[in-house]
PDB file of C-alpha atoms and ligand atoms in Angstrom:
ATOM      1  CA  MET A 927      19.633   5.424 -21.199  1.00 87.00           C
ATOM      2  CA  ASP A 928      18.629   8.939 -21.725  1.00 94.00           C
ATOM      3  CA  LEU A 929      15.068   9.046 -21.769  1.00 97.00           C
ATOM      4  CA  GLY A 930      14.756  12.247 -23.693  1.00 96.00           C
ATOM      5  CA  LEU A 931      12.471  14.251 -21.351  1.00 98.00           C
ATOM      6  CA  ARG A 932      14.739  17.096 -20.702  1.00 98.00           C
ATOM      7  CA  GLY A 933      12.942  20.505 -21.058  1.00 97.00           C
ATOM      8  CA  LYS A 934       9.575  18.613 -21.924  1.00 98.00           C
ATOM      9  CA  VAL A 935       6.485  19.777 -19.948  1.00 98.00           C
ATOM     10  CA  ALA A 936       4.678  16.975 -18.069  1.00 99.00           C
ATOM     11  CA  MET A 937       1.288  17.532 -16.332  1.00 99.00           C
ATOM     12  CA  VAL A 938       0.693  15.183 -13.499  1.00 99.00           C
ATOM     13  CA  ALA A 939      -2.539  15.287 -11.482  1.00 98.00           C
ATOM     14  CA  ALA A 940      -3.306  14.506  -8.053  1.00 98.00           C
ATOM     15  CA  ALA A 941       0.558  14.754  -6.977  1.00 98.00           C
ATOM     16  CA  SER A 942       0.797  15.921  -3.468  1.00 98.00           C
ATOM     17  CA  GLN A 943       1.265  12.586  -1.978  1.00 98.00           C
ATOM     18  CA  GLY A 944       1.486   8.771  -3.128  1.00 98.00           C
ATOM     19  CA  LEU A 945       1.890   7.761  -6.649  1.00 98.00           C
ATOM     20  CA  GLY A 946       1.404  11.044  -8.091  1.00 98.00           C
ATOM     21  CA  LYS A 947       3.886  12.776  -5.882  1.00 98.00           C
ATOM     22  CA  ALA A 948       6.614   9.909  -7.027  1.00 98.00           C
ATOM     23  CA  VAL A 949       5.621  10.369 -10.610  1.00 98.00           C
ATOM     24  CA  ALA A 950       6.252  14.046 -10.454  1.00 98.00           C
ATOM     25  CA  LEU A 951       9.565  13.428  -8.635  1.00 98.00           C
ATOM     26  CA  GLY A 952      10.630  10.977 -11.238  1.00 98.00           C
ATOM     27  CA  PHE A 953      10.017  13.426 -14.193  1.00 98.00           C
ATOM     28  CA  ALA A 954      12.151  16.156 -12.286  1.00 98.00           C
ATOM     29  CA  ARG A 955      14.818  13.657 -12.086  1.00 98.00           C
ATOM     30  CA  GLU A 956      14.662  13.244 -15.735  1.00 98.00           C
ATOM     31  CA  GLY A 957      14.769  17.188 -16.330  1.00 98.00           C
ATOM     32  CA  ALA A 958      11.224  17.586 -17.282  1.00 98.00           C
ATOM     33  CA  ASN A 959       9.437  20.559 -16.232  1.00 98.00           C
ATOM     34  CA  LEU A 960       6.187  20.200 -14.249  1.00 98.00           C
ATOM     35  CA  ALA A 961       2.507  21.324 -13.734  1.00 99.00           C
ATOM     36  CA  ILE A 962       1.038  19.361 -10.859  1.00 99.00           C
ATOM     37  CA  CYS A 963      -2.281  19.769  -8.920  1.00 98.00           C
ATOM     38  CA  SER A 964      -4.161  18.537  -6.102  1.00 98.00           C
ATOM     39  CA  ARG A 965      -6.479  20.167  -3.544  1.00 98.00           C
ATOM     40  CA  ASN A 966      -4.161  20.801  -0.443  1.00 98.00           C
ATOM     41  CA  GLU A 967      -1.985  23.692  -1.524  1.00 98.00           C
ATOM     42  CA  THR A 968       0.584  23.450   1.308  1.00 98.00           C
ATOM     43  CA  ALA A 969       1.279  19.711   0.641  1.00 98.00           C
ATOM     44  CA  LEU A 970       1.507  20.514  -3.274  1.00 98.00           C
ATOM     45  CA  GLU A 971       4.008  22.934  -2.764  1.00 98.00           C
ATOM     46  CA  VAL A 972       5.953  20.895  -0.512  1.00 98.00           C
ATOM     47  CA  VAL A 973       6.062  18.403  -3.671  1.00 98.00           C
ATOM     48  CA  ALA A 974       7.065  21.320  -5.993  1.00 98.00           C
ATOM     49  CA  LYS A 975       9.794  22.427  -3.810  1.00 98.00           C
ATOM     50  CA  ALA A 976      11.188  19.077  -3.876  1.00 98.00           C
ATOM     51  CA  THR A 977      11.089  18.620  -7.623  1.00 98.00           C
ATOM     52  CA  ARG A 978      12.700  22.204  -7.959  1.00 98.00           C
ATOM     53  CA  ALA A 979      15.627  20.727  -6.337  1.00 98.00           C
ATOM     54  CA  TYR A 980      16.033  19.014  -9.568  1.00 98.00           C
ATOM     55  CA  GLY A 981      16.691  22.352 -11.413  1.00 98.00           C
ATOM     56  CA  VAL A 982      13.239  21.881 -13.244  1.00 98.00           C
ATOM     57  CA  ASP A 983      10.464  24.625 -13.266  1.00 98.00           C
ATOM     58  CA  THR A 984       7.592  23.463 -11.685  1.00 98.00           C
ATOM     59  CA  LEU A 985       3.909  25.208 -11.576  1.00 98.00           C
ATOM     60  CA  ALA A 986       1.818  24.222  -8.907  1.00 98.00           C
ATOM     61  CA  VAL A 987      -1.873  24.687  -9.279  1.00 98.00           C
ATOM     62  CA  PRO A 988      -4.313  23.926  -6.301  1.00 98.00           C
ATOM     63  CA  ALA A 989      -7.255  21.958  -8.277  1.00 98.00           C
ATOM     64  CA  ASP A 990     -10.003  19.545  -7.428  1.00 98.00           C
ATOM     65  CA  VAL A 991     -10.221  17.203 -10.475  1.00 98.00           C
ATOM     66  CA  THR A 992     -13.797  16.497  -9.564  1.00 98.00           C
ATOM     67  CA  ARG A 993     -14.555  20.030 -10.696  1.00 98.00           C
ATOM     68  CA  ALA A 994     -14.625  20.967 -14.613  1.00 98.00           C
ATOM     69  CA  GLU A 995     -13.492  24.433 -13.842  1.00 98.00           C
ATOM     70  CA  ASP A 996     -10.516  23.517 -11.873  1.00 98.00           C
ATOM     71  CA  ILE A 997      -9.264  21.053 -14.481  1.00 98.00           C
ATOM     72  CA  THR A 998      -9.767  23.992 -17.263  1.00 98.00           C
ATOM     73  CA  ARG A 999      -7.952  26.356 -14.918  1.00 98.00           C
ATOM     74  CA  PHE A1000      -4.937  23.723 -14.308  1.00 98.00           C
ATOM     75  CA  ILE A1001      -4.588  23.137 -18.104  1.00 98.00           C
ATOM     76  CA  GLU A1002      -4.849  27.052 -19.004  1.00 98.00           C
ATOM     77  CA  ARG A1003      -2.257  28.219 -16.501  1.00 98.00           C
ATOM     78  CA  THR A1004       0.127  25.355 -17.421  1.00 98.00           C
ATOM     79  CA  VAL A1005      -0.334  26.578 -21.110  1.00 98.00           C
ATOM     80  CA  SER A1006       0.457  30.036 -20.383  1.00 98.00           C
ATOM     81  CA  HIS A1007       3.242  29.263 -18.456  1.00 98.00           C
ATOM     82  CA  PHE A1008       5.071  26.883 -20.411  1.00 98.00           C
ATOM     83  CA  GLY A1009       3.616  27.441 -23.690  1.00 98.00           C
ATOM     84  CA  GLY A1010       2.334  23.888 -24.252  1.00 98.00           C
ATOM     85  CA  ILE A1011       2.001  20.440 -23.053  1.00 98.00           C
ATOM     86  CA  ASP A1012       3.775  17.377 -23.985  1.00 98.00           C
ATOM     87  CA  ILE A1013       3.121  14.814 -21.295  1.00 99.00           C
ATOM     88  CA  LEU A1014      -0.358  14.238 -19.337  1.00 99.00           C
ATOM     89  CA  VAL A1015      -0.574  11.689 -16.401  1.00 99.00           C
ATOM     90  CA  THR A1016      -4.015  11.488 -15.131  1.00 98.00           C
ATOM     91  CA  ASN A1017      -4.625  10.609 -11.502  1.00 98.00           C
ATOM     92  CA  ALA A1018      -6.804  11.269  -8.530  1.00 98.00           C
ATOM     93  CA  GLY A1019      -7.667   9.798  -5.147  1.00 96.00           C
ATOM     94  CA  GLY A1020      -9.620   6.390  -5.105  1.00 96.00           C
ATOM     95  CA  PRO A1021     -13.469   6.087  -4.463  1.00 96.00           C
ATOM     96  CA  PRO A1022     -14.280   4.943  -0.759  1.00 95.00           C
ATOM     97  CA  ALA A1023     -14.312   1.175  -0.247  1.00 94.00           C
ATOM     98  CA  GLY A1024     -17.460  -0.783  -0.120  1.00 95.00           C
ATOM     99  CA  THR A1025     -19.661  -3.437  -1.708  1.00 96.00           C
ATOM    100  CA  PHE A1026     -22.404  -3.269  -4.080  1.00 96.00           C
ATOM    101  CA  GLN A1027     -25.017  -3.006  -1.149  1.00 95.00           C
ATOM    102  CA  ASP A1028     -23.241  -0.145   0.804  1.00 95.00           C
ATOM    103  CA  PHE A1029     -23.938   2.320  -1.729  1.00 94.00           C
ATOM    104  CA  PRO A1030     -27.834   2.151  -2.299  1.00 84.00           C
ATOM    105  CA  ASP A1031     -28.236   5.521  -3.834  1.00 79.00           C
ATOM    106  CA  ASP A1032     -27.021   7.456  -6.903  1.00 86.00           C
ATOM    107  CA  ALA A1033     -24.702   9.964  -4.950  1.00 94.00           C
ATOM    108  CA  ALA A1034     -21.765   7.771  -4.204  1.00 96.00           C
ATOM    109  CA  TRP A1035     -21.742   6.283  -7.934  1.00 97.00           C
ATOM    110  CA  GLN A1036     -21.927   9.839  -9.213  1.00 97.00           C
ATOM    111  CA  ALA A1037     -19.106  10.914  -7.062  1.00 97.00           C
ATOM    112  CA  ALA A1038     -16.959   7.965  -8.062  1.00 98.00           C
ATOM    113  CA  PHE A1039     -17.608   8.775 -11.836  1.00 98.00           C
ATOM    114  CA  GLU A1040     -16.732  12.441 -11.424  1.00 98.00           C
ATOM    115  CA  LEU A1041     -13.639  11.507  -9.444  1.00 98.00           C
ATOM    116  CA  THR A1042     -12.201   8.441 -11.509  1.00 98.00           C
ATOM    117  CA  LEU A1043     -13.661   8.446 -14.896  1.00 98.00           C
ATOM    118  CA  MET A1044     -14.479  12.236 -15.832  1.00 98.00           C
ATOM    119  CA  SER A1045     -11.487  13.650 -14.212  1.00 98.00           C
ATOM    120  CA  ALA A1046      -9.638  11.374 -16.844  1.00 98.00           C
ATOM    121  CA  VAL A1047     -11.754  12.483 -19.886  1.00 99.00           C
ATOM    122  CA  ARG A1048     -11.630  16.115 -18.850  1.00 98.00           C
ATOM    123  CA  LEU A1049      -7.895  16.225 -18.500  1.00 99.00           C
ATOM    124  CA  ILE A1050      -7.423  14.620 -21.840  1.00 99.00           C
ATOM    125  CA  ARG A1051      -9.882  16.672 -23.693  1.00 98.00           C
ATOM    126  CA  GLY A1052      -8.102  19.783 -22.170  1.00 98.00           C
ATOM    127  CA  VAL A1053      -4.638  18.808 -23.253  1.00 98.00           C
ATOM    128  CA  LEU A1054      -5.728  17.473 -26.724  1.00 98.00           C
ATOM    129  CA  PRO A1055      -5.341  20.897 -28.620  1.00 98.00           C
ATOM    130  CA  SER A1056      -1.889  21.691 -27.252  1.00 98.00           C
ATOM    131  CA  MET A1057      -0.565  18.201 -27.722  1.00 98.00           C
ATOM    132  CA  ARG A1058      -1.955  18.367 -31.640  1.00 98.00           C
ATOM    133  CA  ALA A1059      -0.388  21.765 -31.961  1.00 98.00           C
ATOM    134  CA  ARG A1060       3.005  20.614 -30.864  1.00 97.00           C
ATOM    135  CA  GLY A1061       2.854  17.442 -33.122  1.00 98.00           C
ATOM    136  CA  GLY A1062       2.458  15.028 -30.609  1.00 98.00           C
ATOM    137  CA  GLY A1063       2.398  13.865 -26.909  1.00 98.00           C
ATOM    138  CA  ALA A1064       2.099  11.104 -24.415  1.00 98.00           C
ATOM    139  CA  ILE A1065      -0.637  10.423 -22.210  1.00 99.00           C
ATOM    140  CA  ILE A1066      -0.558   7.870 -19.195  1.00 98.00           C
ATOM    141  CA  VAL A1067      -3.852   7.012 -17.246  1.00 98.00           C
ATOM    142  CA  MET A1068      -3.164   5.276 -14.018  1.00 98.00           C
ATOM    143  CA  THR A1069      -5.754   2.764 -12.942  1.00 98.00           C
ATOM    144  CA  SER A1070      -5.297  -0.492 -10.942  1.00 98.00           C
ATOM    145  CA  SER A1071      -4.727  -4.118 -10.956  1.00 98.00           C
ATOM    146  CA  SER A1072      -8.713  -4.136 -10.669  1.00 97.00           C
ATOM    147  CA  ILE A1073      -9.027  -3.663 -14.315  1.00 98.00           C
ATOM    148  CA  LYS A1074      -7.811  -7.335 -14.573  1.00 97.00           C
ATOM    149  CA  VAL A1075      -8.993  -8.918 -11.311  1.00 96.00           C
ATOM    150  CA  PRO A1076     -11.838  -6.888  -9.678  1.00 97.00           C
ATOM    151  CA  ILE A1077     -10.859  -6.243  -5.811  1.00 95.00           C
ATOM    152  CA  PRO A1078     -13.342  -7.359  -3.342  1.00 94.00           C
ATOM    153  CA  ASN A1079     -14.864  -4.483  -1.311  1.00 94.00           C
ATOM    154  CA  LEU A1080     -14.077  -1.901  -3.933  1.00 96.00           C
ATOM    155  CA  ILE A1081     -16.975  -1.985  -6.249  1.00 98.00           C
ATOM    156  CA  LEU A1082     -16.860   1.689  -7.190  1.00 98.00           C
ATOM    157  CA  SER A1083     -13.243   1.789  -7.927  1.00 98.00           C
ATOM    158  CA  ASN A1084     -13.413  -1.617  -9.960  1.00 98.00           C
ATOM    159  CA  VAL A1085     -16.220  -0.286 -12.159  1.00 98.00           C
ATOM    160  CA  PHE A1086     -14.935   3.042 -13.102  1.00 98.00           C
ATOM    161  CA  ARG A1087     -11.251   2.217 -13.390  1.00 98.00           C
ATOM    162  CA  ALA A1088     -12.504  -0.316 -16.162  1.00 98.00           C
ATOM    163  CA  GLY A1089     -13.834   2.464 -17.875  1.00 98.00           C
ATOM    164  CA  VAL A1090     -10.733   4.536 -17.861  1.00 98.00           C
ATOM    165  CA  ALA A1091      -8.869   1.613 -19.242  1.00 98.00           C
ATOM    166  CA  ALA A1092     -11.340   1.423 -22.170  1.00 98.00           C
ATOM    167  CA  LEU A1093     -10.946   5.218 -22.668  1.00 98.00           C
ATOM    168  CA  ALA A1094      -7.171   4.875 -22.812  1.00 98.00           C
ATOM    169  CA  LYS A1095      -7.459   1.722 -25.330  1.00 98.00           C
ATOM    170  CA  THR A1096      -9.825   3.454 -27.568  1.00 98.00           C
ATOM    171  CA  LEU A1097      -7.902   6.830 -27.383  1.00 99.00           C
ATOM    172  CA  ALA A1098      -4.752   5.296 -28.458  1.00 98.00           C
ATOM    173  CA  GLU A1099      -6.095   4.291 -31.822  1.00 98.00           C
ATOM    174  CA  GLU A1100      -8.014   7.878 -32.254  1.00 98.00           C
ATOM    175  CA  PHE A1101      -5.178   9.876 -31.210  1.00 98.00           C
ATOM    176  CA  ALA A1102      -2.469   7.987 -33.311  1.00 98.00           C
ATOM    177  CA  PRO A1103      -2.748   9.923 -36.056  1.00 98.00           C
ATOM    178  CA  TYR A1104      -1.631  13.147 -34.149  1.00 98.00           C
ATOM    179  CA  ASN A1105       1.278  11.262 -32.801  1.00 98.00           C
ATOM    180  CA  ILE A1106      -0.146  11.067 -29.450  1.00 99.00           C
ATOM    181  CA  ARG A1107       0.468   7.892 -27.631  1.00 99.00           C
ATOM    182  CA  VAL A1108      -1.914   6.811 -24.744  1.00 99.00           C
ATOM    183  CA  ASN A1109      -0.774   4.094 -22.204  1.00 98.00           C
ATOM    184  CA  ASN A1110      -2.172   2.894 -19.105  1.00 98.00           C
ATOM    185  CA  VAL A1111      -0.201   1.772 -15.914  1.00 98.00           C
ATOM    186  CA  LEU A1112      -1.961  -0.464 -13.357  1.00 98.00           C
ATOM    187  CA  PRO A1113      -0.507  -0.322  -9.854  1.00 98.00           C
ATOM    188  CA  GLY A1114      -0.770  -3.723  -7.950  1.00 98.00           C
ATOM    189  CA  ARG A1115       0.139  -2.956  -4.092  1.00 97.00           C
ATOM    190  CA  ILE A1116       2.156   0.113  -3.771  1.00 98.00           C
ATOM    191  CA  ALA A1117       2.831   1.628  -0.327  1.00 97.00           C
ATOM    192  CA  THR A1118       0.980   4.756  -0.109  1.00 97.00           C
ATOM    193  CA  GLU A1119      -1.337   6.313   2.156  1.00 94.00           C
ATOM    194  CA  ARG A1120      -4.310   4.709   0.132  1.00 92.00           C
ATOM    195  CA  LEU A1121      -2.973   1.333   0.464  1.00 95.00           C
ATOM    196  CA  LEU A1122      -2.744   1.679   4.283  1.00 94.00           C
ATOM    197  CA  TYR A1123      -6.553   3.135   4.191  1.00 92.00           C
ATOM    198  CA  LEU A1124      -7.854  -0.013   2.212  1.00 92.00           C
ATOM    199  CA  ASP A1125      -5.651  -2.276   4.624  1.00 95.00           C
ATOM    200  CA  GLN A1126      -7.423  -0.749   7.503  1.00 95.00           C
ATOM    201  CA  VAL A1127     -10.784  -1.055   6.107  1.00 91.00           C
ATOM    202  CA  THR A1128     -10.074  -4.725   5.268  1.00 93.00           C
ATOM    203  CA  ALA A1129      -8.698  -5.334   8.751  1.00 95.00           C
ATOM    204  CA  GLU A1130     -11.928  -3.863  10.366  1.00 94.00           C
ATOM    205  CA  ARG A1131     -14.072  -5.947   8.457  1.00 90.00           C
ATOM    206  CA  ALA A1132     -12.291  -9.180   9.051  1.00 92.00           C
ATOM    207  CA  GLY A1133     -11.668  -8.580  12.661  1.00 96.00           C
ATOM    208  CA  VAL A1134      -7.668  -8.893  12.329  1.00 96.00           C
ATOM    209  CA  SER A1135      -4.913  -6.471  12.518  1.00 96.00           C
ATOM    210  CA  VAL A1136      -3.669  -4.370   9.687  1.00 96.00           C
ATOM    211  CA  GLU A1137      -0.368  -6.060  10.013  1.00 96.00           C
ATOM    212  CA  GLU A1138      -2.345  -9.613   9.392  1.00 97.00           C
ATOM    213  CA  VAL A1139      -3.827  -8.307   6.444  1.00 96.00           C
ATOM    214  CA  ARG A1140      -0.578  -6.971   4.899  1.00 96.00           C
ATOM    215  CA  GLN A1141       1.317 -10.283   5.453  1.00 97.00           C
ATOM    216  CA  ARG A1142      -1.586 -12.012   3.981  1.00 96.00           C
ATOM    217  CA  THR A1143      -1.741  -9.780   0.756  1.00 96.00           C
ATOM    218  CA  ILE A1144       2.051 -10.123   0.856  1.00 97.00           C
ATOM    219  CA  ALA A1145       1.854 -13.714   0.639  1.00 98.00           C
ATOM    220  CA  GLU A1146       0.136 -13.273  -2.682  1.00 97.00           C
ATOM    221  CA  ILE A1147       2.704 -11.394  -4.190  1.00 98.00           C
ATOM    222  CA  PRO A1148       5.393 -13.229  -5.760  1.00 98.00           C
ATOM    223  CA  LEU A1149       8.106 -10.668  -5.169  1.00 98.00           C
ATOM    224  CA  GLY A1150       7.185 -10.978  -1.615  1.00 98.00           C
ATOM    225  CA  ARG A1151       6.602  -6.911  -0.729  1.00 98.00           C
ATOM    226  CA  TYR A1152       4.536  -4.073  -1.545  1.00 98.00           C
ATOM    227  CA  GLY A1153       6.213  -1.794  -4.196  1.00 98.00           C
ATOM    228  CA  ASP A1154       7.840   1.366  -3.669  1.00 98.00           C
ATOM    229  CA  PRO A1155       6.122   4.551  -5.213  1.00 98.00           C
ATOM    230  CA  GLU A1156       9.286   5.224  -7.058  1.00 98.00           C
ATOM    231  CA  GLU A1157       9.150   1.557  -8.762  1.00 98.00           C
ATOM    232  CA  PHE A1158       5.660   2.607  -9.910  1.00 98.00           C
ATOM    233  CA  ALA A1159       6.879   6.215 -11.100  1.00 98.00           C
ATOM    234  CA  ASN A1160      10.042   4.634 -13.172  1.00 98.00           C
ATOM    235  CA  ALA A1161       7.179   2.733 -15.293  1.00 98.00           C
ATOM    236  CA  VAL A1162       5.009   5.869 -15.923  1.00 98.00           C
ATOM    237  CA  VAL A1163       8.297   7.967 -16.777  1.00 98.00           C
ATOM    238  CA  PHE A1164       9.432   5.447 -19.294  1.00 98.00           C
ATOM    239  CA  LEU A1165       6.223   5.047 -20.924  1.00 98.00           C
ATOM    240  CA  ALA A1166       6.240   8.927 -21.352  1.00 98.00           C
ATOM    241  CA  SER A1167       9.596   9.129 -22.769  1.00 98.00           C
ATOM    242  CA  GLU A1168      10.970   9.152 -26.248  1.00 96.00           C
ATOM    243  CA  ARG A1169      12.439   5.549 -25.586  1.00 98.00           C
ATOM    244  CA  ALA A1170       8.575   4.258 -25.468  1.00 98.00           C
ATOM    245  CA  SER A1171       7.902   5.917 -28.996  1.00 98.00           C
ATOM    246  CA  TYR A1172       6.285   2.488 -30.400  1.00 98.00           C
ATOM    247  CA  ILE A1173       4.126   1.885 -27.598  1.00 98.00           C
ATOM    248  CA  THR A1174       0.553   2.691 -27.550  1.00 98.00           C
ATOM    249  CA  GLY A1175      -2.553   1.202 -26.060  1.00 98.00           C
ATOM    250  CA  ALA A1176      -0.617  -0.847 -23.672  1.00 98.00           C
ATOM    251  CA  SER A1177      -1.648  -1.744 -20.283  1.00 98.00           C
ATOM    252  CA  LEU A1178       1.753  -2.261 -18.067  1.00 98.00           C
ATOM    253  CA  GLN A1179       1.194  -3.863 -14.505  1.00 98.00           C
ATOM    254  CA  VAL A1180       3.445  -2.703 -11.800  1.00 98.00           C
ATOM    255  CA  ASP A1181       2.773  -5.263  -9.251  1.00 98.00           C
ATOM    256  CA  GLY A1182       5.406  -7.503  -8.170  1.00 98.00           C
ATOM    257  CA  GLY A1183       3.663 -10.594 -10.018  1.00 98.00           C
ATOM    258  CA  TYR A1184       0.393 -10.169  -8.146  1.00 97.00           C
ATOM    259  CA  ILE A1185      -1.945 -10.298 -10.956  1.00 97.00           C
ATOM    260  CA  LYS A1186      -2.343 -13.753 -11.895  1.00 94.00           C
ATOM    261  CA  CYS A1187      -3.767 -13.897 -15.410  1.00 92.00           C
ATOM    262  CA  ILE A1188      -1.685 -14.039 -18.552  1.00 89.00           C
ATOM    263  CA  TYR A1189      -3.343 -10.959 -20.293  1.00 84.00           C
TER     264      TYR A1189
HETATM  265  N1  NAP B1244      -1.446   2.517  -3.909  1.00 69.59           N
HETATM  266  C1  NAP B1244      -1.762   1.645  -4.512  1.00 69.59           C
HETATM  267  O1  NAP B1244      -1.162   0.498  -4.471  1.00 69.59           O
HETATM  268  C2  NAP B1244      -3.023   1.659  -5.554  1.00 69.59           C
HETATM  269  C3  NAP B1244      -3.275   0.678  -6.307  1.00 69.59           C
HETATM  270  C4  NAP B1244      -4.437   0.760  -7.156  1.00 69.59           C
HETATM  271  C5  NAP B1244      -5.020   1.990  -7.530  1.00 69.59           C
HETATM  272  N2  NAP B1244      -4.541   3.023  -6.805  1.00 69.59           N
HETATM  273  C6  NAP B1244      -5.078   4.166  -7.364  1.00 69.59           C
HETATM  274  O2  NAP B1244      -4.152   5.301  -7.764  1.00 69.59           O
HETATM  275  C7  NAP B1244      -4.526   6.534  -7.256  1.00 69.59           C
HETATM  276  C8  NAP B1244      -3.435   7.131  -6.500  1.00 69.59           C
HETATM  277  O3  NAP B1244      -3.086   6.224  -5.254  1.00 69.59           O
HETATM  278  P1  NAP B1244      -2.234   6.703  -4.200  1.00 69.59           P
HETATM  279  O4  NAP B1244      -1.938   5.509  -3.549  1.00 69.59           O
HETATM  280  O5  NAP B1244      -1.116   7.566  -4.529  1.00 69.59           O
HETATM  281  O6  NAP B1244      -3.490   7.404  -3.300  1.00 69.59           O
HETATM  282  P2  NAP B1244      -3.136   8.565  -2.183  1.00 69.59           P
HETATM  283  O7  NAP B1244      -1.950   8.255  -1.288  1.00 69.59           O
HETATM  284  O8  NAP B1244      -4.414   8.436  -1.284  1.00 69.59           O
HETATM  285  O9  NAP B1244      -2.933   9.905  -2.743  1.00 69.59           O
HETATM  286  C9  NAP B1244      -3.908  10.646  -3.461  1.00 69.59           C
HETATM  287  C10 NAP B1244      -3.573  11.707  -4.277  1.00 69.59           C
HETATM  288  O10 NAP B1244      -4.774  12.234  -4.830  1.00 69.59           O
HETATM  289  C11 NAP B1244      -4.944  13.716  -4.538  1.00 69.59           C
HETATM  290  N3  NAP B1244      -6.531  13.852  -4.631  1.00 69.59           N
HETATM  291  C12 NAP B1244      -7.533  13.259  -3.950  1.00 69.59           C
HETATM  292  N4  NAP B1244      -8.503  13.736  -4.573  1.00 69.59           N
HETATM  293  C13 NAP B1244      -8.385  14.628  -5.342  1.00 69.59           C
HETATM  294  C14 NAP B1244      -9.212  15.592  -6.175  1.00 69.59           C
HETATM  295  N5  NAP B1244     -10.398  15.631  -5.972  1.00 69.59           N
HETATM  296  N6  NAP B1244      -8.485  16.526  -6.872  1.00 69.59           N
HETATM  297  C15 NAP B1244      -7.150  16.657  -6.908  1.00 69.59           C
HETATM  298  N7  NAP B1244      -6.563  15.880  -6.400  1.00 69.59           N
HETATM  299  C16 NAP B1244      -6.965  14.878  -5.495  1.00 69.59           C
HETATM  300  C17 NAP B1244      -4.635  13.836  -3.173  1.00 69.59           C
HETATM  301  O11 NAP B1244      -4.263  14.996  -2.914  1.00 69.59           O
HETATM  302  P3  NAP B1244      -5.042  16.053  -2.151  1.00 69.59           P
HETATM  303  O12 NAP B1244      -5.693  15.471  -0.949  1.00 69.59           O
HETATM  304  O13 NAP B1244      -4.275  17.075  -1.913  1.00 69.59           O
HETATM  305  O14 NAP B1244      -6.031  16.803  -3.296  1.00 69.59           O
HETATM  306  C18 NAP B1244      -3.375  12.916  -3.135  1.00 69.59           C
HETATM  307  O15 NAP B1244      -2.211  13.603  -3.563  1.00 69.59           O
HETATM  308  C19 NAP B1244      -5.775   6.475  -6.446  1.00 69.59           C
HETATM  309  O16 NAP B1244      -7.110   6.738  -7.310  1.00 69.59           O
HETATM  310  C20 NAP B1244      -5.664   4.868  -5.860  1.00 69.59           C
HETATM  311  O17 NAP B1244      -6.894   4.354  -5.656  1.00 69.59           O
HETATM  312  C21 NAP B1244      -3.432   2.969  -5.846  1.00 69.59           C
END
């Protein structure tokens, strides 16, 4: 299937490793030009080089998505380099693990709000004028299985990702008159550095090995394994493509069957 992405301009936030990196490579494989950001300039440039191997033009912009001015610069540099934006994938690192009682003060809540929710708000607000001027676009927000089933010991992530999901659903309707589709992709358990960190935290709390945690989790996943980042990226790339032209406001879980609820 030709996804119709050749020559499109896709912005992918937080793309120096893990899911963001896999999504950037997924777009590159389909011939889309890229603007990618993250804080670690060296790691970001390695990803940029890997995408350019597919013959696409990739702009790498060091930026911290918790800083409004960095997001503005990321978008301005993308528009000035490519002339406009067709696709936006919002992404960021995950907030620290912990329960309600682990975060008694405002600081951790405020930081998670900026990282998870406001980064998506600012990225979307920033690309809107360009997408409107081009007559349409596609926005994908990356959230988590936790928007359907909250994950124990991840209170900050659970709360603000639910906000991102509500944002995407609301904007799907608000932006439809501009031919801008907005969809949400939910990773279940995809094998990245973040997942390793979470398994380590769980192992320490439970007093068992990381391998034990991994095996317990895998036992809950019908497909019997963690996902590969490329499998997650394939869903994002499809939803951003011309072949998903009638899909907006959707929440697509990529989880090997891990989420047990019907909706
Ligand atoms: N993997 C999973 O199974 C899973 C499941 C549910 C939800 N998620 C969520 O999906 C997101 C991506 O997951 P992942 O597994 O790819 O995580 P990851 O391996 O920790 O990668 C996070 C990426 O975000 C970048 N980043 C972190 N903070 C940033 C900031 N302030 N500004 C710009 N870039 C930033 C990091 O690069 P720099 O260090 O270079 O900035 C890195 O490229 C996370 O929010 C994670 O919590 C993942």
